[in-house]
Every structure is written in C-alpha cells, then in structure tokens.
CSV table of C-alpha atoms in Angstrom, one decimal:
chain,number,residue,atom,x,y,z
A,2,MET,CA,-2.4,-3.6,-0.7
A,3,CYS,CA,-2.8,-0.1,0.7
A,4,LEU,CA,-6.0,0.3,-1.2
A,5,ALA,CA,-8.5,2.2,1.0
A,6,VAL,CA,-11.9,3.3,-0.1
A,7,PRO,CA,-14.4,6.0,1.0
A,8,ALA,CA,-17.4,4.6,2.8
A,9,LYS,CA,-20.5,6.2,4.3
A,10,ILE,CA,-21.5,5.2,7.8
A,11,LEU,CA,-25.0,3.9,7.9
A,12,GLU,CA,-25.2,2.6,11.5
A,13,ILE,CA,-22.9,2.6,14.5
A,14,ASN,CA,-22.9,-0.1,17.1
A,15,GLY,CA,-20.3,0.5,19.7
A,16,GLN,CA,-16.9,0.0,18.0
A,17,GLU,CA,-18.5,-1.4,14.9
A,18,ALA,CA,-20.3,0.3,12.0
A,19,LYS,CA,-22.3,-0.7,9.0
A,20,VAL,CA,-21.0,1.2,6.0
A,21,ASP,CA,-22.0,1.7,2.4
A,22,ILE,CA,-19.2,1.4,-0.2
A,23,LEU,CA,-20.7,2.3,-3.6
A,24,GLY,CA,-23.7,0.2,-2.8
A,25,ILE,CA,-22.0,-2.6,-1.0
A,26,VAL,CA,-22.9,-2.8,2.7
A,27,LYS,CA,-20.1,-4.0,5.0
A,28,ASN,CA,-19.4,-4.2,8.7
A,29,ILE,CA,-16.2,-2.5,9.7
A,30,SER,CA,-14.3,-1.7,12.9
A,31,LEU,CA,-14.2,1.9,14.3
A,32,LEU,CA,-11.4,1.0,16.7
A,33,MET,CA,-8.9,3.4,15.1
A,34,ILE,CA,-11.0,6.6,14.8
A,35,GLU,CA,-13.0,8.8,17.1
A,36,ASP,CA,-15.8,11.3,16.8
A,37,VAL,CA,-17.7,9.8,13.9
A,38,GLN,CA,-21.4,9.7,13.4
A,39,LYS,CA,-24.0,8.3,11.0
A,40,GLY,CA,-23.7,10.0,7.6
A,41,ASP,CA,-20.0,10.6,7.9
A,42,PHE,CA,-17.5,9.3,5.3
A,43,VAL,CA,-14.6,7.2,6.4
A,44,LEU,CA,-11.6,5.7,4.6
A,45,VAL,CA,-11.9,1.9,5.0
A,46,HIS,CA,-8.9,-0.4,4.7
A,47,VAL,CA,-8.9,-4.2,5.4
A,48,GLY,CA,-12.0,-3.9,7.5
A,49,PHE,CA,-11.0,-0.9,9.6
A,50,ALA,CA,-11.9,2.8,9.3
A,51,LEU,CA,-8.4,4.4,9.0
A,52,GLN,CA,-9.5,8.0,9.0
A,53,LYS,CA,-12.6,10.2,8.9
A,54,LEU,CA,-12.8,11.9,5.6
A,55,SER,CA,-13.1,15.7,5.7
A,56,GLU,CA,-15.9,17.0,3.5
A,57,LYS,CA,-14.6,20.5,3.9
A,58,GLU,CA,-11.1,19.6,2.7
A,59,ALA,CA,-12.5,17.5,-0.1
A,60,GLN,CA,-14.6,20.4,-1.3
A,61,LYS,CA,-11.5,22.7,-1.0
A,62,THR,CA,-9.5,20.3,-3.1
A,63,ILE,CA,-12.2,20.2,-5.8
A,64,GLU,CA,-12.3,24.0,-5.9
A,65,ILE,CA,-8.5,23.9,-6.4
A,66,PHE,CA,-9.0,21.5,-9.4
A,67,LYS,CA,-11.2,24.1,-11.0
A,68,GLU,CA,-8.8,27.0,-10.5
A,69,SER,CA,-7.1,28.5,-13.5
A,70,VAL,CA,-3.5,29.6,-13.4
B,21,MET,CA,-20.7,24.9,0.3
B,22,ASP,CA,-21.6,22.0,-2.1
B,23,LYS,CA,-21.4,18.4,-0.7
B,24,PRO,CA,-18.4,16.7,-2.3
B,25,ASN,CA,-18.8,13.4,-4.1
B,26,PHE,CA,-15.8,11.3,-2.9
B,27,PHE,CA,-15.9,9.2,-6.1
B,28,ASN,CA,-17.0,11.1,-9.2
B,29,ASP,CA,-15.6,14.6,-8.4
B,30,PHE,CA,-12.1,13.3,-8.3
B,31,LYS,CA,-12.4,11.7,-11.8
B,32,ASN,CA,-14.1,14.7,-13.5
B,33,ALA,CA,-12.7,15.0,-17.1
B,34,SER,CA,-13.1,18.7,-17.4
B,35,TYR,CA,-11.2,19.3,-14.2
B,36,ALA,CA,-8.5,17.0,-15.5
B,37,GLN,CA,-8.2,19.0,-18.7
B,38,ASN,CA,-7.8,22.2,-16.5
B,39,ILE,CA,-5.0,20.7,-14.4
B,40,LEU,CA,-3.3,19.3,-17.5
B,41,SER,CA,-3.3,22.7,-19.2
B,42,LYS,CA,-1.6,24.0,-16.0
B,43,ILE,CA,0.9,21.2,-16.1
B,44,ARG,CA,1.8,21.8,-19.7
B,45,LYS,CA,2.8,25.4,-19.0
B,46,PHE,CA,5.9,24.1,-17.3
B,47,GLN,CA,8.9,23.3,-19.6
B,48,ASN,CA,11.2,21.5,-17.2
B,49,GLU,CA,11.8,17.8,-17.7
B,50,ILE,CA,11.6,16.0,-14.4
B,51,THR,CA,11.4,12.4,-13.1
B,52,ILE,CA,8.9,11.7,-10.3
B,53,MET,CA,8.9,8.5,-8.3
B,54,GLU,CA,5.7,7.2,-6.9
B,55,PHE,CA,6.5,5.0,-3.9
B,56,CYS,CA,3.0,3.6,-3.6
B,57,GLY,CA,1.7,0.6,-5.6
B,58,GLY,CA,-1.8,2.1,-5.4
B,59,HIS,CA,-0.5,5.2,-7.2
B,60,THR,CA,1.2,3.0,-9.8
B,61,HIS,CA,-2.2,1.3,-10.4
B,62,THR,CA,-4.1,4.6,-10.9
B,63,ILE,CA,-1.3,6.0,-13.1
B,64,PHE,CA,-1.4,3.1,-15.5
B,65,LYS,CA,-5.2,2.6,-15.3
B,66,TYR,CA,-5.9,6.2,-16.3
B,67,GLY,CA,-3.0,6.6,-18.8
B,68,ILE,CA,-1.4,9.3,-16.7
B,69,ARG,CA,2.2,8.3,-17.7
B,70,GLU,CA,1.4,8.8,-21.4
B,71,ILE,CA,-0.3,12.1,-21.0
B,72,LEU,CA,2.5,13.4,-18.9
B,73,LEU,CA,5.4,12.2,-21.1
B,74,GLN,CA,5.9,15.6,-22.7
B,75,ASN,CA,7.9,16.7,-19.7
B,76,VAL,CA,7.3,14.4,-16.7
B,77,LYS,CA,8.5,10.9,-16.4
B,78,MET,CA,6.8,8.8,-13.7
B,79,ARG,CA,8.9,5.9,-12.2
B,80,SER,CA,7.5,3.2,-9.9
B,81,GLY,CA,9.3,2.5,-6.7
B,82,PRO,CA,9.2,-0.3,-4.0
B,83,GLY,CA,5.7,0.5,-2.9
B,84,CYS,CA,3.9,-2.9,-3.4
B,85,PRO,CA,4.2,-4.9,-0.2
B,86,VAL,CA,3.5,-8.2,-2.0
B,87,CYS,CA,6.3,-7.4,-4.6
B,88,VAL,CA,8.9,-6.6,-2.0
B,89,THR,CA,8.3,-9.7,0.1
B,90,SER,CA,11.5,-11.8,-0.2
B,91,ASN,CA,11.5,-15.4,-1.3
B,92,GLU,CA,12.8,-16.4,2.2
B,93,ASP,CA,9.8,-14.7,3.8
B,94,LEU,CA,7.4,-16.2,1.3
B,95,ALA,CA,8.8,-19.6,2.0
B,96,LYS,CA,7.7,-19.3,5.6
B,97,ALA,CA,4.1,-19.2,4.4
B,98,PHE,CA,4.6,-22.5,2.7
B,99,VAL,CA,6.1,-24.1,5.8
B,100,LEU,CA,3.3,-22.8,7.9
B,101,ALA,CA,0.6,-24.0,5.5
B,102,LYS,CA,2.1,-27.5,5.5
B,103,THR,CA,2.3,-27.6,9.3
B,104,PRO,CA,-0.2,-30.2,10.6
B,105,ASN,CA,-3.4,-28.7,12.1
B,106,VAL,CA,-2.7,-25.2,10.7
B,107,ILE,CA,-5.1,-23.1,8.8
B,108,LEU,CA,-3.0,-20.4,6.9
B,109,THR,CA,-4.9,-17.2,6.3
B,110,THR,CA,-3.6,-14.2,4.3
B,111,TYR,CA,-4.6,-11.5,1.9
B,112,GLY,CA,-5.6,-12.6,-1.6
B,113,ASP,CA,-2.6,-11.3,-3.6
B,114,MET,CA,-0.1,-13.6,-1.8
B,115,LEU,CA,-1.7,-16.8,-3.1
B,116,SER,CA,-0.4,-16.4,-6.7
B,117,VAL,CA,3.1,-15.3,-6.0
B,118,PRO,CA,5.5,-18.0,-7.3
B,119,ASN,CA,8.6,-19.2,-5.7
B,120,GLU,CA,10.6,-22.4,-5.9
B,121,PHE,CA,7.9,-24.3,-4.1
B,122,GLY,CA,5.2,-23.2,-6.5
B,123,THR,CA,2.4,-21.0,-5.3
B,124,LEU,CA,0.2,-21.0,-2.2
B,125,GLU,CA,-2.7,-21.4,-4.6
B,126,LYS,CA,-1.3,-24.7,-5.9
B,127,LEU,CA,-0.7,-25.8,-2.3
B,128,LYS,CA,-4.3,-25.1,-1.5
B,129,ALA,CA,-5.3,-27.1,-4.6
B,130,GLU,CA,-3.3,-30.0,-3.1
B,131,GLY,CA,-5.6,-29.9,-0.1
B,132,PHE,CA,-3.8,-27.7,2.4
B,133,ASP,CA,-6.1,-25.4,4.3
B,134,ILE,CA,-5.2,-21.9,3.0
B,135,ARG,CA,-7.8,-19.2,3.2
B,136,THR,CA,-7.8,-15.7,1.8
B,137,VAL,CA,-9.3,-13.1,4.2
B,138,TYR,CA,-10.4,-9.5,3.6
B,139,SER,CA,-9.5,-8.5,7.1
B,140,THR,CA,-7.6,-9.9,10.2
B,141,LEU,CA,-11.0,-9.8,11.9
B,142,ASP,CA,-12.1,-12.6,9.5
B,143,ALA,CA,-9.0,-14.6,10.5
B,144,LEU,CA,-9.9,-14.1,14.2
B,145,LYS,CA,-13.4,-15.4,13.4
B,146,ILE,CA,-11.9,-18.5,11.8
B,147,ALA,CA,-9.8,-19.0,15.0
B,148,GLU,CA,-12.9,-18.7,17.2
B,149,ASN,CA,-14.9,-21.1,15.0
B,150,ASN,CA,-12.1,-23.7,14.9
B,151,PRO,CA,-10.9,-24.1,18.4
B,152,ASN,CA,-9.1,-27.3,17.6
B,153,LYS,CA,-7.1,-25.8,14.8
B,154,LYS,CA,-4.2,-23.4,14.8
B,155,ILE,CA,-4.9,-20.3,12.7
B,156,VAL,CA,-1.9,-18.4,11.3
B,157,PHE,CA,-2.3,-15.0,9.7
B,158,PHE,CA,0.6,-14.4,7.2
B,159,ALA,CA,0.9,-10.6,7.5
B,160,VAL,CA,2.1,-8.6,4.5
B,161,GLY,CA,1.9,-4.9,4.2
B,162,PHE,CA,3.2,-1.4,5.2
B,163,GLU,CA,2.0,1.0,7.9
B,164,THR,CA,-1.4,1.3,6.3
B,165,THR,CA,-2.1,-2.4,6.9
B,166,ALA,CA,0.0,-3.1,10.0
B,167,PRO,CA,-2.4,-1.5,12.6
B,168,ALA,CA,-5.1,-4.0,11.5
B,169,THR,CA,-2.7,-6.9,12.2
B,170,ALA,CA,-1.7,-5.4,15.5
B,171,ALA,CA,-5.3,-4.9,16.4
B,172,SER,CA,-6.0,-8.6,15.8
B,173,ILE,CA,-3.2,-9.6,18.2
B,174,LEU,CA,-4.6,-7.2,20.9
B,175,LYS,CA,-8.1,-8.7,20.3
B,176,ALA,CA,-6.8,-12.3,20.5
B,177,LYS,CA,-5.1,-11.4,23.8
B,178,GLU,CA,-8.3,-9.7,25.1
B,179,LYS,CA,-10.4,-12.8,24.1
B,180,ASN,CA,-7.7,-15.2,25.4
B,181,LEU,CA,-7.6,-16.9,22.1
B,182,LYS,CA,-4.8,-19.6,22.2
B,183,ASN,CA,-5.1,-20.7,18.6
B,184,TYR,CA,-4.4,-17.4,16.7
B,185,PHE,CA,-0.9,-16.6,15.5
B,186,VAL,CA,0.7,-14.0,13.2
B,187,SER,CA,3.7,-14.4,11.0
B,188,SER,CA,4.8,-10.8,10.3
B,189,VAL,CA,6.6,-9.8,7.2
B,190,LEU,CA,5.2,-6.3,7.6
B,191,LYS,CA,7.5,-3.4,6.8
B,192,PHE,CA,8.1,0.2,7.4
B,193,THR,CA,8.3,2.4,4.3
B,194,ILE,CA,10.7,5.1,5.3
B,195,PRO,CA,13.8,2.9,5.5
B,196,VAL,CA,13.4,1.6,2.0
B,197,THR,CA,12.9,5.1,0.5
B,198,ILE,CA,16.1,6.2,2.3
B,199,ALA,CA,17.9,3.0,1.0
B,200,LEU,CA,16.8,3.8,-2.5
B,201,LEU,CA,18.0,7.5,-2.3
B,202,LYS,CA,21.3,6.6,-0.7
B,203,SER,CA,22.0,4.0,-3.4
B,204,GLY,CA,22.1,6.8,-5.9
B,205,GLU,CA,21.1,4.3,-8.6
B,206,VAL,CA,18.1,6.2,-9.8
B,207,LYS,CA,17.8,9.9,-10.3
B,208,ILE,CA,14.6,11.3,-8.8
B,209,ASP,CA,13.7,15.0,-8.9
B,210,ALA,CA,10.6,14.7,-6.8
B,211,VAL,CA,8.4,12.1,-4.9
B,212,LEU,CA,4.7,11.4,-5.0
B,213,GLY,CA,4.2,10.6,-1.3
B,214,PRO,CA,2.1,7.5,-0.4
B,215,GLY,CA,-1.4,8.7,0.6
B,216,HIS,CA,-2.7,5.8,2.6
B,217,VAL,CA,0.6,5.1,4.4
B,218,SER,CA,0.4,8.8,5.4
B,219,THR,CA,-3.1,8.5,6.8
B,220,VAL,CA,-1.4,6.5,9.5
B,221,ILE,CA,2.1,8.0,9.8
B,222,GLY,CA,1.1,11.6,8.8
B,223,SER,CA,2.5,14.1,6.3
B,224,GLU,CA,5.1,15.7,8.5
B,225,ILE,CA,7.3,12.6,8.8
B,226,TRP,CA,8.2,13.0,5.1
B,227,ASN,CA,10.1,16.2,5.8
B,228,PHE,CA,13.4,14.3,5.5
B,229,PHE,CA,12.9,14.3,1.7
B,230,PRO,CA,13.4,18.1,1.3
B,231,GLN,CA,15.6,18.5,4.4
B,232,ASN,CA,18.1,15.7,3.9
B,233,TYR,CA,17.9,15.0,0.1
B,234,LYS,CA,16.6,18.3,-1.3
B,235,ILE,CA,13.7,16.5,-3.0
B,236,PRO,CA,10.2,17.9,-3.0
B,237,CYS,CA,7.4,15.6,-1.9
B,238,VAL,CA,3.7,15.9,-2.4
B,239,ILE,CA,1.4,13.5,-0.5
B,240,SER,CA,-1.2,12.4,-3.0
B,241,GLY,CA,-4.6,10.9,-3.0
B,242,PHE,CA,-5.5,8.0,-5.3
B,243,GLU,CA,-8.0,9.3,-7.7
B,244,PRO,CA,-6.6,10.4,-11.1
B,245,LEU,CA,-7.2,14.1,-10.4
B,246,ASP,CA,-5.3,13.8,-7.1
B,247,ILE,CA,-2.3,12.5,-9.0
B,248,LEU,CA,-2.5,15.2,-11.7
B,249,GLN,CA,-2.8,17.9,-9.1
B,250,SER,CA,0.1,16.5,-7.2
B,251,VAL,CA,2.3,16.5,-10.3
B,252,PHE,CA,1.2,20.1,-10.9
B,253,LEU,CA,2.2,21.0,-7.3
B,254,ILE,CA,5.6,19.4,-7.7
B,255,LEU,CA,6.3,21.3,-11.0
B,256,LYS,CA,5.2,24.5,-9.3
B,257,GLN,CA,7.5,23.9,-6.4
B,258,ILE,CA,10.4,23.3,-8.7
B,259,ALA,CA,9.6,26.4,-10.9
B,260,GLU,CA,9.4,28.5,-7.8
B,261,ASN,CA,12.6,27.1,-6.4
B,262,ARG,CA,10.8,25.7,-3.3
B,263,CYS,CA,11.5,22.3,-1.8
B,264,GLU,CA,9.0,21.1,0.8
B,265,VAL,CA,6.4,18.6,1.7
B,266,GLU,CA,2.9,19.5,0.5
B,267,ASN,CA,-0.2,17.6,1.2
B,268,GLU,CA,-2.6,17.3,-1.7
B,269,TYR,CA,-4.6,14.6,0.2
B,270,LYS,CA,-5.8,16.8,3.0
B,271,ARG,CA,-9.2,15.2,3.1
B,272,ALA,CA,-7.6,12.0,4.6
B,273,VAL,CA,-4.1,12.8,5.7
B,274,LEU,CA,-3.3,14.9,8.9
B,275,PRO,CA,0.1,16.3,9.7
B,276,GLN,CA,0.5,13.8,12.6
B,277,GLY,CA,-1.4,10.9,10.9
B,278,ASN,CA,-3.7,8.7,13.0
B,279,LYS,CA,-2.4,8.6,16.5
B,280,ILE,CA,-4.7,5.7,17.6
B,281,ALA,CA,-3.5,3.5,14.7
B,282,LEU,CA,0.1,4.4,15.3
B,283,LYS,CA,-0.2,3.6,19.0
B,284,ILE,CA,-1.8,0.2,18.2
B,285,LEU,CA,1.0,-0.5,15.7
B,286,ASN,CA,3.8,0.5,18.2
B,287,ASP,CA,2.2,-1.3,21.1
B,288,VAL,CA,2.6,-4.6,19.2
B,289,PHE,CA,5.5,-4.2,16.8
B,290,GLU,CA,9.0,-3.0,17.0
B,291,PRO,CA,11.5,-2.3,14.2
B,292,ALA,CA,13.8,-5.1,13.2
B,293,SER,CA,16.0,-5.9,10.2
B,294,ALA,CA,14.1,-7.2,7.2
B,295,PHE,CA,14.8,-8.5,3.7
B,296,TRP,CA,13.3,-6.8,0.7
B,297,ARG,CA,13.2,-8.2,-2.7
B,298,GLY,CA,15.5,-6.2,-4.9
B,299,PHE,CA,17.2,-4.5,-2.0
B,300,GLY,CA,18.4,-7.2,0.4
B,301,GLU,CA,18.6,-6.5,4.1
B,302,ILE,CA,17.5,-3.1,5.4
B,303,PRO,CA,18.0,-2.4,9.1
B,304,GLU,CA,15.0,-1.3,11.2
B,305,SER,CA,12.7,-1.8,8.2
B,306,GLY,CA,10.7,-4.8,9.4
B,307,MET,CA,7.9,-5.0,12.0
B,308,LYS,CA,8.7,-7.7,14.6
B,309,ILE,CA,6.1,-8.8,17.2
B,310,LYS,CA,7.2,-7.5,20.6
B,311,LYS,CA,8.3,-9.9,23.3
B,312,GLU,CA,5.1,-9.4,25.4
B,313,PHE,CA,3.1,-10.8,22.5
B,314,SER,CA,5.5,-13.6,21.7
B,315,GLU,CA,2.8,-16.3,22.3
B,316,PHE,CA,1.1,-15.0,19.1
B,317,ASP,CA,4.3,-14.9,17.1
B,318,ALA,CA,4.0,-17.7,14.6
B,319,ASP,CA,7.8,-17.5,13.8
B,320,LEU,CA,8.6,-18.4,17.4
B,321,VAL,CA,5.7,-20.9,18.0
B,322,PHE,CA,6.3,-22.9,14.8
B,323,ASN,CA,9.6,-23.8,13.2
B,324,THR,CA,9.5,-21.6,10.1
B,325,LYS,CA,13.2,-21.8,9.3
B,326,ILE,CA,13.7,-23.0,5.8
B,327,LYS,CA,16.7,-23.0,3.5
B,328,ILE,CA,15.9,-21.9,-0.1
B,329,ASN,CA,17.9,-22.1,-3.2
B,330,GLU,CA,17.8,-18.7,-4.9
B,331,LYS,CA,17.6,-19.8,-8.5
B,332,ASN,CA,18.7,-17.5,-11.3
B,333,THR,CA,15.6,-16.7,-13.2
B,334,ALA,CA,15.1,-14.2,-16.0
B,335,CYS,CA,12.7,-12.3,-13.7
B,336,ARG,CA,13.9,-8.7,-13.1
B,337,CYS,CA,11.3,-7.7,-10.4
B,338,GLY,CA,14.2,-6.5,-8.2
B,339,GLU,CA,15.3,-4.0,-10.8
B,340,VAL,CA,11.7,-2.9,-11.5
B,341,LEU,CA,11.2,-2.3,-7.7
B,342,ARG,CA,14.4,-0.2,-7.6
B,343,GLY,CA,13.1,2.0,-10.4
B,344,LEU,CA,16.1,0.9,-12.6
B,345,ILE,CA,14.1,-0.6,-15.5
B,346,GLU,CA,10.5,-0.3,-16.8
B,347,PRO,CA,8.5,-3.5,-16.9
B,348,HIS,CA,8.7,-4.0,-20.6
B,349,GLU,CA,12.5,-3.9,-20.5
B,350,CYS,CA,12.4,-7.3,-18.8
B,351,LYS,CA,12.9,-10.0,-21.5
B,352,ILE,CA,10.1,-12.2,-20.2
B,353,PHE,CA,7.5,-9.4,-19.8
B,354,GLY,CA,4.3,-10.4,-21.7
B,355,ASN,CA,5.9,-13.6,-22.9
B,356,PRO,CA,5.9,-15.9,-21.0
B,357,CYS,CA,5.4,-13.7,-17.9
B,358,THR,CA,1.8,-12.6,-17.7
B,359,PRO,CA,-0.7,-12.1,-14.9
B,360,GLU,CA,-2.1,-15.5,-15.7
B,361,ASN,CA,1.4,-17.0,-15.6
B,362,PRO,CA,3.5,-14.8,-13.4
B,363,PHE,CA,7.2,-15.4,-13.0
B,364,GLY,CA,7.6,-12.7,-10.3
B,365,PRO,CA,5.4,-10.8,-7.8
B,366,CYS,CA,5.3,-7.6,-9.8
B,367,MET,CA,3.2,-9.4,-12.3
B,368,VAL,CA,0.9,-10.8,-9.6
B,369,SER,CA,-0.3,-7.9,-7.5
B,370,SER,CA,-2.6,-5.4,-9.0
B,371,GLU,CA,-0.2,-2.8,-7.5
B,372,GLY,CA,2.8,-4.4,-9.1
B,373,SER,CA,4.1,-2.2,-12.0
B,374,CYS,CA,4.4,-5.2,-14.3
B,375,SER,CA,0.8,-6.2,-13.8
B,376,ALA,CA,-0.5,-2.7,-14.2
B,377,PHE,CA,1.7,-2.1,-17.2
B,378,TYR,CA,0.5,-5.4,-18.8
B,379,LYS,CA,-3.1,-4.7,-18.1
B,380,PHE,CA,-3.4,-1.1,-19.2
B,381,ASN,CA,-0.3,-0.4,-21.3
B,382,LYS,CA,1.0,-3.5,-23.0
B,383,ASN,CA,0.5,-2.2,-26.5
B,384,THR,CA,2.5,1.0,-25.8
B,385,ILE,CA,6.3,1.0,-25.6
B,386,LEU,CA,7.3,3.9,-23.6
B,387,THR,CA,10.4,5.8,-24.6
C-alpha cells in the first residue's frame, strides 16, 4: 500500500505533471511538493508526487554502498 | 558527480556483496522488526531474510494497511457497496480480502458497482462523470496514503461535488508501534523504520524509539541495497553502543517530512480510536474526518453500522501481524490458505507477510 516509485518529470502543467515511470507515462498531481522542474525525479504514490528525490543524496548513498570497512 | 540511477544502482549485486561482507563482520545475534509491508515484500523478494540468518533475524510487524483492517471496518465496505445508487471505489488489494460476507470481488461479480482505482483522483473523476450516483471511496492506508485521500476531500469541496464521500479506515502508524512495544510480547533489538510513511511524517518523529524504548531505528529505503545498508547501520550502532534514529533514505526522507502533505492530512483528519486486526482498539490511532468536512464522511451520511459475528477460524493473521509467529507456523499456510484462496488478509496483500512468504519463500522453512 505504501509503495511509491521514482518517476521523471517530463512536463509540468500547473499542479499536474506528466511523468515517466520506467517507460510508463502517467499524469500525476504536484499538489504536495514545491520547486520541481522538468527532468527532476519525484517519488510517486497513488497519483501524487510525495517528495522530490535528491540526486545528490542518492549519489552519496551509492558511494556509501561502495565503501569498505 | 555521476548521475544516480534511481532503479539499478540500488540493486547492484557487487555493492550488495560489499555491504554483506561488512554485515558479516558483526557477531551479535539480533532481531530487527520491519514495520512496513513494503519492506517485508522487498526482504522476501530478494531473499534477504535467508542471507542474514547467520546473525540477524528479521520479523515483520503490523505494517500492511490492508492486513490490519479489522473485520468490522471491512464489513462497512460491504454495506456501502450494497447501498442503492452507490459506486464503491477502493484500492485493488481490498477486493480479495475475505470476511464472513465473502469478498468485495464476489460482490462485484454479483453485479454491485465496485471499482478499483489507482488514485483518489480517479474516484473523483467517477463522481464527476456520474452525477446521479453516489461515489464512496473506501480509504485504507497509513500516513503515506492519507494525504491523497484528504486532498480528494478538499478537491471535492472546492468543486462543490455533492456525490463524493469517503469512508475512512486510515490509520496512524506510531500508536501501533507503541502498542506493540508496550505489550512486551515480542523482543525487538532494533527497528527498520518505514521509509515512505517517513517521507510524509519525517525521520525526527521516530526519536521515541531510542529515547523511550532504547531501541535503535534506521529509516530505510525500499530497494534491496537500502535494506542491507540499514541492517549494517543498525549492527554498527549496537556494536558502538549507540542508540539513535538514523536515516538511510535521505534521498526521499527529510527530518520534518513533507509539511504540505502533513498540513493537508491534518486539515481534514483528526485522531480517533480505531480497531486493528491482531491488536484490537488503539486510542488515537485512526484518522477520522473532521466535523467541517462531515458532508463527505460516508460513515455519517450512510448507515454503515453492522453487527458481525467473529467466527473462530484457523487463520492466525493477528499473531503474524504482532510478530509472534512466522507465516509458515500457521497450520493453514499453503494448504488451504494461498494467495489464490486466501483465508486472511496477510495472504492477500502483496505486502502481507504470508503472501510474500508464500510467493518467494514457500519451499524454505526458516528456523
């Protein structure tokens, strides 16, 4: 139920956006987030973007995965 | 800096090996509870329980909203679906959950107008396209899902829609985690914090785990590497004698969560007592529609009161949800209870531990 998936914003029309979820294009609501633009990644849950995904934090996490002890 | 790939980089096998080698350096035997059904699904799907068994035992908790919906609450959906002129809408998982009236799926097959929707926005569209019908959205979920339901009520008000209603069995997660810890029934050394609930409520709110219960908590993402890394962070905390909330899922979870989503949720809902499968009544754990939106509250507009007879079945979903037993310890697991023929909700939802265990793990008996 709490499944949320990363999606790339393709187009923004006011409070709505067209997003790409692994090749599936969907219209979602941007009501719950601010400061997003085309090309940004957002986390989508039941038709709403819940959070903008931070590419910087994602990259940091991946770097941590590679760290040795 | 390289551009991250939000899908593949978090499933990378060589990184997984690296994290695993770090995990295996710890000798302490611990039990970690994952409170989120999404985590349960990932853990079973990627065989994480088995690879960790050497020193870490993963236990599933009450983190599947479909599973914790009580029979009484589910019965309301049946009453609403049978109400003349009503179109009942809900998320897909709810249709297969059995109770003494059968399933919503069977009711739909009998001709009642029950429609699964991906989003509350779809339910609103059905309301706009069917002005002569009454559209009820049966709302199940936690804080992740609740803002979307609240937003639909705000939208219906804005559009002056008179034929859209919500029956809320939405729930807050924190009260049930406290109820579980207070019961003392299950020994937990650490908690894998729910990532997507936390995108809304934030990471800081979980500080009560270390502060009040001396239990470390790591908020985790949902990819397999997120979970392995979170387990590593938990083991590291314990080895270093630390007890705090850490956020592994920083790419999505902020300390304060999503303030807009929280405001929408709190504008429309207020805490009220709610019944949880396996737990019974938990004060302040339900999301009730506030008085100013009572015209949209299906439980007030329609008569949803129904008396149900709790039958004694062999289904042990309640104990599975409390982390007391593993799915395969239930006598009917796998025979006759299967995802095609579920006896309880934990075998229905993809986030239910019985369903995940059956799908990915049925040939392995965990010790």
